[in-house]
């Protein structure tokens, strides 16, 4: 779906006049890290356009609507509840996977899940199989990359080589 970006030149957030407005089609499944990269490129060009508009004597458009402030993301919001739907879990991973990180645990070790996709396996919520697929409240997801506590980010296949999945292993 499309996202509209407004570039304002004011001290407060969402309070000043709008100089430039850009639209961006938000692809389904984009991660926050990918979105920030894309927006930084669009934003850099928009700032140049806004400065040119100001220099040429143009006028800004008054802000419409009320300003809003998003609440700070709490770490408890970033813990995976495997009883939720695969879509809800995947959205959480895409939104928070890079920062602050989405966490889960297995065998008393905490992991940050950094990337995943929907999978077709039929597993119980939290159940892990040999392909790195995990059951959810509705279907499953396949973990593509994760970060064990105190270690580097790695692909799921690298992690599974050392982890050695055992019968009954489940994420909590």
PDB file of C-alpha atoms in Angstrom:
ATOM      1  CA  UNK A   1       0.000   0.000   0.000  1.00  0.00           C
ATOM      2  CA  UNK A   2       1.185   3.563  -0.575  1.00  0.00           C
ATOM      3  CA  UNK A   3       2.832   5.598   2.156  1.00  0.00           C
ATOM      4  CA  UNK A   4       3.040   9.371   1.914  1.00  0.00           C
ATOM      5  CA  UNK A   5       6.095  11.125   3.311  1.00  0.00           C
ATOM      6  CA  UNK A   6       5.974  14.790   4.262  1.00  0.00           C
ATOM      7  CA  UNK A   7       9.099  16.923   4.578  1.00  0.00           C
ATOM      8  CA  UNK A   8       8.654  19.772   6.978  1.00  0.00           C
ATOM      9  CA  UNK A   9      11.070  22.459   8.080  1.00  0.00           C
ATOM     10  CA  UNK A  10      10.200  23.191  11.700  1.00  0.00           C
ATOM     11  CA  UNK A  11      11.551  22.573  15.196  1.00  0.00           C
ATOM     12  CA  UNK A  12       8.695  20.282  16.247  1.00  0.00           C
ATOM     13  CA  UNK A  13       7.739  16.899  14.893  1.00  0.00           C
ATOM     14  CA  UNK A  14       4.761  16.979  12.511  1.00  0.00           C
ATOM     15  CA  UNK A  15       3.964  20.591  13.386  1.00  0.00           C
ATOM     16  CA  UNK A  16       5.336  22.824  10.653  1.00  0.00           C
ATOM     17  CA  UNK A  17       4.389  23.631   7.087  1.00  0.00           C
ATOM     18  CA  UNK A  18       4.983  21.018   4.386  1.00  0.00           C
ATOM     19  CA  UNK A  19       7.479  21.870   1.656  1.00  0.00           C
ATOM     20  CA  UNK A  20       7.641  18.596  -0.255  1.00  0.00           C
ATOM     21  CA  UNK A  21       5.389  15.551  -0.284  1.00  0.00           C
ATOM     22  CA  UNK A  22       6.513  12.188  -1.686  1.00  0.00           C
ATOM     23  CA  UNK A  23       4.612   8.928  -2.059  1.00  0.00           C
ATOM     24  CA  UNK A  24       6.186   5.536  -1.686  1.00  0.00           C
ATOM     25  CA  UNK A  25       4.553   2.172  -2.439  1.00  0.00           C
ATOM     26  CA  UNK A  26       5.263   0.033   0.582  1.00  0.00           C
ATOM     27  CA  UNK A  27       5.975  -3.508  -0.661  1.00  0.00           C
ATOM     28  CA  UNK A  28       4.396  -6.341   1.301  1.00  0.00           C
ATOM     29  CA  UNK A  29       6.913  -8.039   3.582  1.00  0.00           C
ATOM     30  CA  UNK A  30       9.514  -5.245   3.576  1.00  0.00           C
ATOM     31  CA  UNK A  31      11.589  -5.137   6.756  1.00  0.00           C
ATOM     32  CA  UNK A  32      12.092  -1.976   8.775  1.00  0.00           C
ATOM     33  CA  UNK A  33      15.797  -1.975   7.841  1.00  0.00           C
ATOM     34  CA  UNK A  34      14.922  -2.152   4.119  1.00  0.00           C
ATOM     35  CA  UNK A  35      12.275   0.558   4.583  1.00  0.00           C
ATOM     36  CA  UNK A  36      14.700   2.900   6.371  1.00  0.00           C
ATOM     37  CA  UNK A  37      17.260   2.464   3.598  1.00  0.00           C
ATOM     38  CA  UNK A  38      14.674   3.238   0.916  1.00  0.00           C
ATOM     39  CA  UNK A  39      13.327   6.226   2.831  1.00  0.00           C
ATOM     40  CA  UNK A  40      16.821   7.613   3.395  1.00  0.00           C
ATOM     41  CA  UNK A  41      17.381   7.684  -0.365  1.00  0.00           C
ATOM     42  CA  UNK A  42      13.975   9.258  -1.058  1.00  0.00           C
ATOM     43  CA  UNK A  43      14.463  11.688   1.831  1.00  0.00           C
ATOM     44  CA  UNK A  44      17.866  12.899   0.673  1.00  0.00           C
ATOM     45  CA  UNK A  45      16.460  13.807  -2.738  1.00  0.00           C
ATOM     46  CA  UNK A  46      13.383  15.408  -1.173  1.00  0.00           C
ATOM     47  CA  UNK A  47      15.520  17.624   1.059  1.00  0.00           C
ATOM     48  CA  UNK A  48      17.344  18.900  -2.038  1.00  0.00           C
ATOM     49  CA  UNK A  49      13.971  19.584  -3.702  1.00  0.00           C
ATOM     50  CA  UNK A  50      12.687  21.383  -0.589  1.00  0.00           C
ATOM     51  CA  UNK A  51      15.804  23.554  -0.397  1.00  0.00           C
ATOM     52  CA  UNK A  52      15.465  24.448  -4.087  1.00  0.00           C
ATOM     53  CA  UNK A  53      11.797  25.339  -3.498  1.00  0.00           C
ATOM     54  CA  UNK A  54      12.725  27.576  -0.563  1.00  0.00           C
ATOM     55  CA  UNK A  55      15.554  29.202  -2.526  1.00  0.00           C
ATOM     56  CA  UNK A  56      13.244  29.960  -5.455  1.00  0.00           C
ATOM     57  CA  UNK A  57      10.788  31.746  -3.138  1.00  0.00           C
ATOM     58  CA  UNK A  58       8.123  29.040  -3.091  1.00  0.00           C
ATOM     59  CA  UNK A  59       5.569  28.749  -0.325  1.00  0.00           C
ATOM     60  CA  UNK A  60       4.900  25.741   1.891  1.00  0.00           C
ATOM     61  CA  UNK A  61       1.528  24.087   2.357  1.00  0.00           C
ATOM     62  CA  UNK A  62      -0.060  24.373   5.808  1.00  0.00           C
ATOM     63  CA  UNK A  63      -0.215  21.164   7.815  1.00  0.00           C
ATOM     64  CA  UNK A  64      -3.543  19.351   7.786  1.00  0.00           C
ATOM     65  CA  UNK A  65      -4.749  17.271  10.717  1.00  0.00           C
ATOM     66  CA  UNK A  66      -3.330  16.746  14.176  1.00  0.00           C
ATOM     67  CA  UNK A  67       0.227  15.815  15.075  1.00  0.00           C
ATOM     68  CA  UNK A  68       0.829  12.452  16.704  1.00  0.00           C
ATOM     69  CA  UNK A  69       3.622  10.778  18.604  1.00  0.00           C
ATOM     70  CA  UNK A  70       4.204   7.037  18.467  1.00  0.00           C
ATOM     71  CA  UNK A  71       4.783   5.323  21.800  1.00  0.00           C
ATOM     72  CA  UNK A  72       8.183   3.829  22.557  1.00  0.00           C
ATOM     73  CA  UNK A  73       8.418   0.131  21.701  1.00  0.00           C
ATOM     74  CA  UNK A  74       8.639  -1.903  24.899  1.00  0.00           C
ATOM     75  CA  UNK A  75      10.872  -4.997  24.942  1.00  0.00           C
ATOM     76  CA  UNK A  76       7.883  -7.091  26.032  1.00  0.00           C
ATOM     77  CA  UNK A  77       6.236  -6.263  22.686  1.00  0.00           C
ATOM     78  CA  UNK A  78       9.226  -7.817  20.931  1.00  0.00           C
ATOM     79  CA  UNK A  79       8.923 -11.292  22.462  1.00  0.00           C
ATOM     80  CA  UNK A  80       7.372 -13.805  20.070  1.00  0.00           C
ATOM     81  CA  UNK A  81       4.158 -15.471  21.195  1.00  0.00           C
ATOM     82  CA  UNK A  82       4.107 -18.599  19.031  1.00  0.00           C
ATOM     83  CA  UNK A  83       0.344 -19.027  19.587  1.00  0.00           C
ATOM     84  CA  UNK A  84      -0.246 -15.926  17.410  1.00  0.00           C
ATOM     85  CA  UNK A  85      -0.814 -16.242  13.647  1.00  0.00           C
ATOM     86  CA  UNK A  86       2.100 -16.713  11.274  1.00  0.00           C
ATOM     87  CA  UNK A  87       1.210 -13.367   9.629  1.00  0.00           C
ATOM     88  CA  UNK A  88       1.284 -11.503  12.954  1.00  0.00           C
ATOM     89  CA  UNK A  89       4.618 -13.060  13.953  1.00  0.00           C
ATOM     90  CA  UNK A  90       6.144 -12.340  10.539  1.00  0.00           C
ATOM     91  CA  UNK A  91       4.997  -8.681  10.701  1.00  0.00           C
ATOM     92  CA  UNK A  92       6.618  -8.371  14.131  1.00  0.00           C
ATOM     93  CA  UNK A  93       9.896  -9.817  12.811  1.00  0.00           C
ATOM     94  CA  UNK A  94       9.855  -7.512   9.767  1.00  0.00           C
ATOM     95  CA  UNK A  95       9.081  -4.455  11.916  1.00  0.00           C
ATOM     96  CA  UNK A  96      11.385  -5.057  14.874  1.00  0.00           C
ATOM     97  CA  UNK A  97      13.908  -7.654  13.620  1.00  0.00           C
ATOM     98  CA  UNK A  98      16.744  -5.186  13.132  1.00  0.00           C
ATOM     99  CA  UNK A  99      15.963  -2.880  16.050  1.00  0.00           C
ATOM    100  CA  UNK A 100      15.195  -3.418  18.901  1.00  0.00           C
ATOM    101  CA  UNK A 101      15.100  -7.109  17.939  1.00  0.00           C
ATOM    102  CA  UNK A 102      12.456  -9.838  18.225  1.00  0.00           C
ATOM    103  CA  UNK A 103      13.291 -12.482  20.795  1.00  0.00           C
ATOM    104  CA  UNK A 104      12.387 -16.038  21.640  1.00  0.00           C
ATOM    105  CA  UNK A 105      14.099 -18.813  23.572  1.00  0.00           C
ATOM    106  CA  UNK A 106      14.795 -22.495  23.256  1.00  0.00           C
ATOM    107  CA  UNK A 107      16.812 -24.699  25.622  1.00  0.00           C
ATOM    108  CA  UNK A 108      17.151 -21.741  28.013  1.00  0.00           C
ATOM    109  CA  UNK A 109      18.974 -19.614  25.431  1.00  0.00           C
ATOM    110  CA  UNK A 110      17.563 -16.367  24.072  1.00  0.00           C
ATOM    111  CA  UNK A 111      17.686 -15.722  20.312  1.00  0.00           C
ATOM    112  CA  UNK A 112      16.894 -12.690  18.193  1.00  0.00           C
ATOM    113  CA  UNK A 113      15.031 -13.688  15.040  1.00  0.00           C
ATOM    114  CA  UNK A 114      16.237 -11.296  12.324  1.00  0.00           C
ATOM    115  CA  UNK A 115      14.459 -12.615   9.222  1.00  0.00           C
ATOM    116  CA  UNK A 116      11.755 -15.124   8.364  1.00  0.00           C
ATOM    117  CA  UNK A 117       9.063 -16.017   5.824  1.00  0.00           C
ATOM    118  CA  UNK A 118       5.745 -17.856   5.801  1.00  0.00           C
ATOM    119  CA  UNK A 119       6.074 -21.608   5.452  1.00  0.00           C
ATOM    120  CA  UNK A 120       3.643 -24.432   4.692  1.00  0.00           C
ATOM    121  CA  UNK A 121       4.614 -26.934   7.411  1.00  0.00           C
ATOM    122  CA  UNK A 122       2.067 -28.221   9.894  1.00  0.00           C
ATOM    123  CA  UNK A 123       3.659 -27.895  13.334  1.00  0.00           C
ATOM    124  CA  UNK A 124       2.453 -27.166  16.846  1.00  0.00           C
ATOM    125  CA  UNK A 125       3.022 -23.595  18.108  1.00  0.00           C
ATOM    126  CA  UNK A 126       6.720 -23.167  18.935  1.00  0.00           C
ATOM    127  CA  UNK A 127       7.685 -26.599  17.546  1.00  0.00           C
ATOM    128  CA  UNK A 128      10.967 -26.509  15.570  1.00  0.00           C
ATOM    129  CA  UNK A 129      11.765 -28.876  12.716  1.00  0.00           C
ATOM    130  CA  UNK A 130      15.034 -29.728  10.920  1.00  0.00           C
ATOM    131  CA  UNK A 131      14.452 -27.053   8.224  1.00  0.00           C
ATOM    132  CA  UNK A 132      14.193 -24.201  10.749  1.00  0.00           C
ATOM    133  CA  UNK A 133      10.429 -23.989  10.449  1.00  0.00           C
ATOM    134  CA  UNK A 134       8.450 -23.157  13.575  1.00  0.00           C
ATOM    135  CA  UNK A 135       4.775 -23.767  14.227  1.00  0.00           C
ATOM    136  CA  UNK A 136       2.487 -20.839  15.017  1.00  0.00           C
ATOM    137  CA  UNK A 137      -1.155 -20.452  16.012  1.00  0.00           C
ATOM    138  CA  UNK A 138      -2.046 -20.591  12.302  1.00  0.00           C
ATOM    139  CA  UNK A 139       0.494 -22.390  10.141  1.00  0.00           C
ATOM    140  CA  UNK A 140       4.214 -21.858  10.443  1.00  0.00           C
ATOM    141  CA  UNK A 141       7.133 -19.632   9.571  1.00  0.00           C
ATOM    142  CA  UNK A 142      10.615 -20.490   8.387  1.00  0.00           C
ATOM    143  CA  UNK A 143      13.376 -18.684  10.218  1.00  0.00           C
ATOM    144  CA  UNK A 144      15.937 -17.387   7.718  1.00  0.00           C
ATOM    145  CA  UNK A 145      18.434 -15.798  10.119  1.00  0.00           C
ATOM    146  CA  UNK A 146      18.885 -15.371  13.847  1.00  0.00           C
ATOM    147  CA  UNK A 147      21.333 -14.161  16.472  1.00  0.00           C
ATOM    148  CA  UNK A 148      22.116 -16.372  19.475  1.00  0.00           C
ATOM    149  CA  UNK A 149      22.754 -14.430  22.709  1.00  0.00           C
ATOM    150  CA  UNK A 150      26.282 -13.027  22.649  1.00  0.00           C
ATOM    151  CA  UNK A 151      27.027 -14.251  19.119  1.00  0.00           C
ATOM    152  CA  UNK A 152      26.892 -12.935  15.556  1.00  0.00           C
ATOM    153  CA  UNK A 153      23.875 -13.011  13.282  1.00  0.00           C
ATOM    154  CA  UNK A 154      23.824 -16.203  11.194  1.00  0.00           C
ATOM    155  CA  UNK A 155      21.717 -18.052   8.677  1.00  0.00           C
ATOM    156  CA  UNK A 156      19.388 -20.674  10.076  1.00  0.00           C
ATOM    157  CA  UNK A 157      21.285 -23.426   8.257  1.00  0.00           C
ATOM    158  CA  UNK A 158      24.527 -22.358  10.012  1.00  0.00           C
ATOM    159  CA  UNK A 159      22.745 -22.336  13.356  1.00  0.00           C
ATOM    160  CA  UNK A 160      21.068 -25.710  12.781  1.00  0.00           C
ATOM    161  CA  UNK A 161      24.448 -27.301  11.971  1.00  0.00           C
ATOM    162  CA  UNK A 162      25.581 -26.596  15.519  1.00  0.00           C
ATOM    163  CA  UNK A 163      22.229 -26.702  17.334  1.00  0.00           C
ATOM    164  CA  UNK A 164      21.213 -30.286  16.451  1.00  0.00           C
ATOM    165  CA  UNK A 165      17.412 -30.270  16.673  1.00  0.00           C
ATOM    166  CA  UNK A 166      16.040 -32.921  19.046  1.00  0.00           C
ATOM    167  CA  UNK A 167      12.539 -34.374  19.219  1.00  0.00           C
ATOM    168  CA  UNK A 168      10.350 -32.088  21.306  1.00  0.00           C
ATOM    169  CA  UNK A 169      12.421 -28.923  20.778  1.00  0.00           C
ATOM    170  CA  UNK A 170      10.181 -25.893  20.902  1.00  0.00           C
ATOM    171  CA  UNK A 171      10.618 -22.170  21.128  1.00  0.00           C
ATOM    172  CA  UNK A 172       8.995 -20.522  24.122  1.00  0.00           C
TER     173      UNK A 172
END
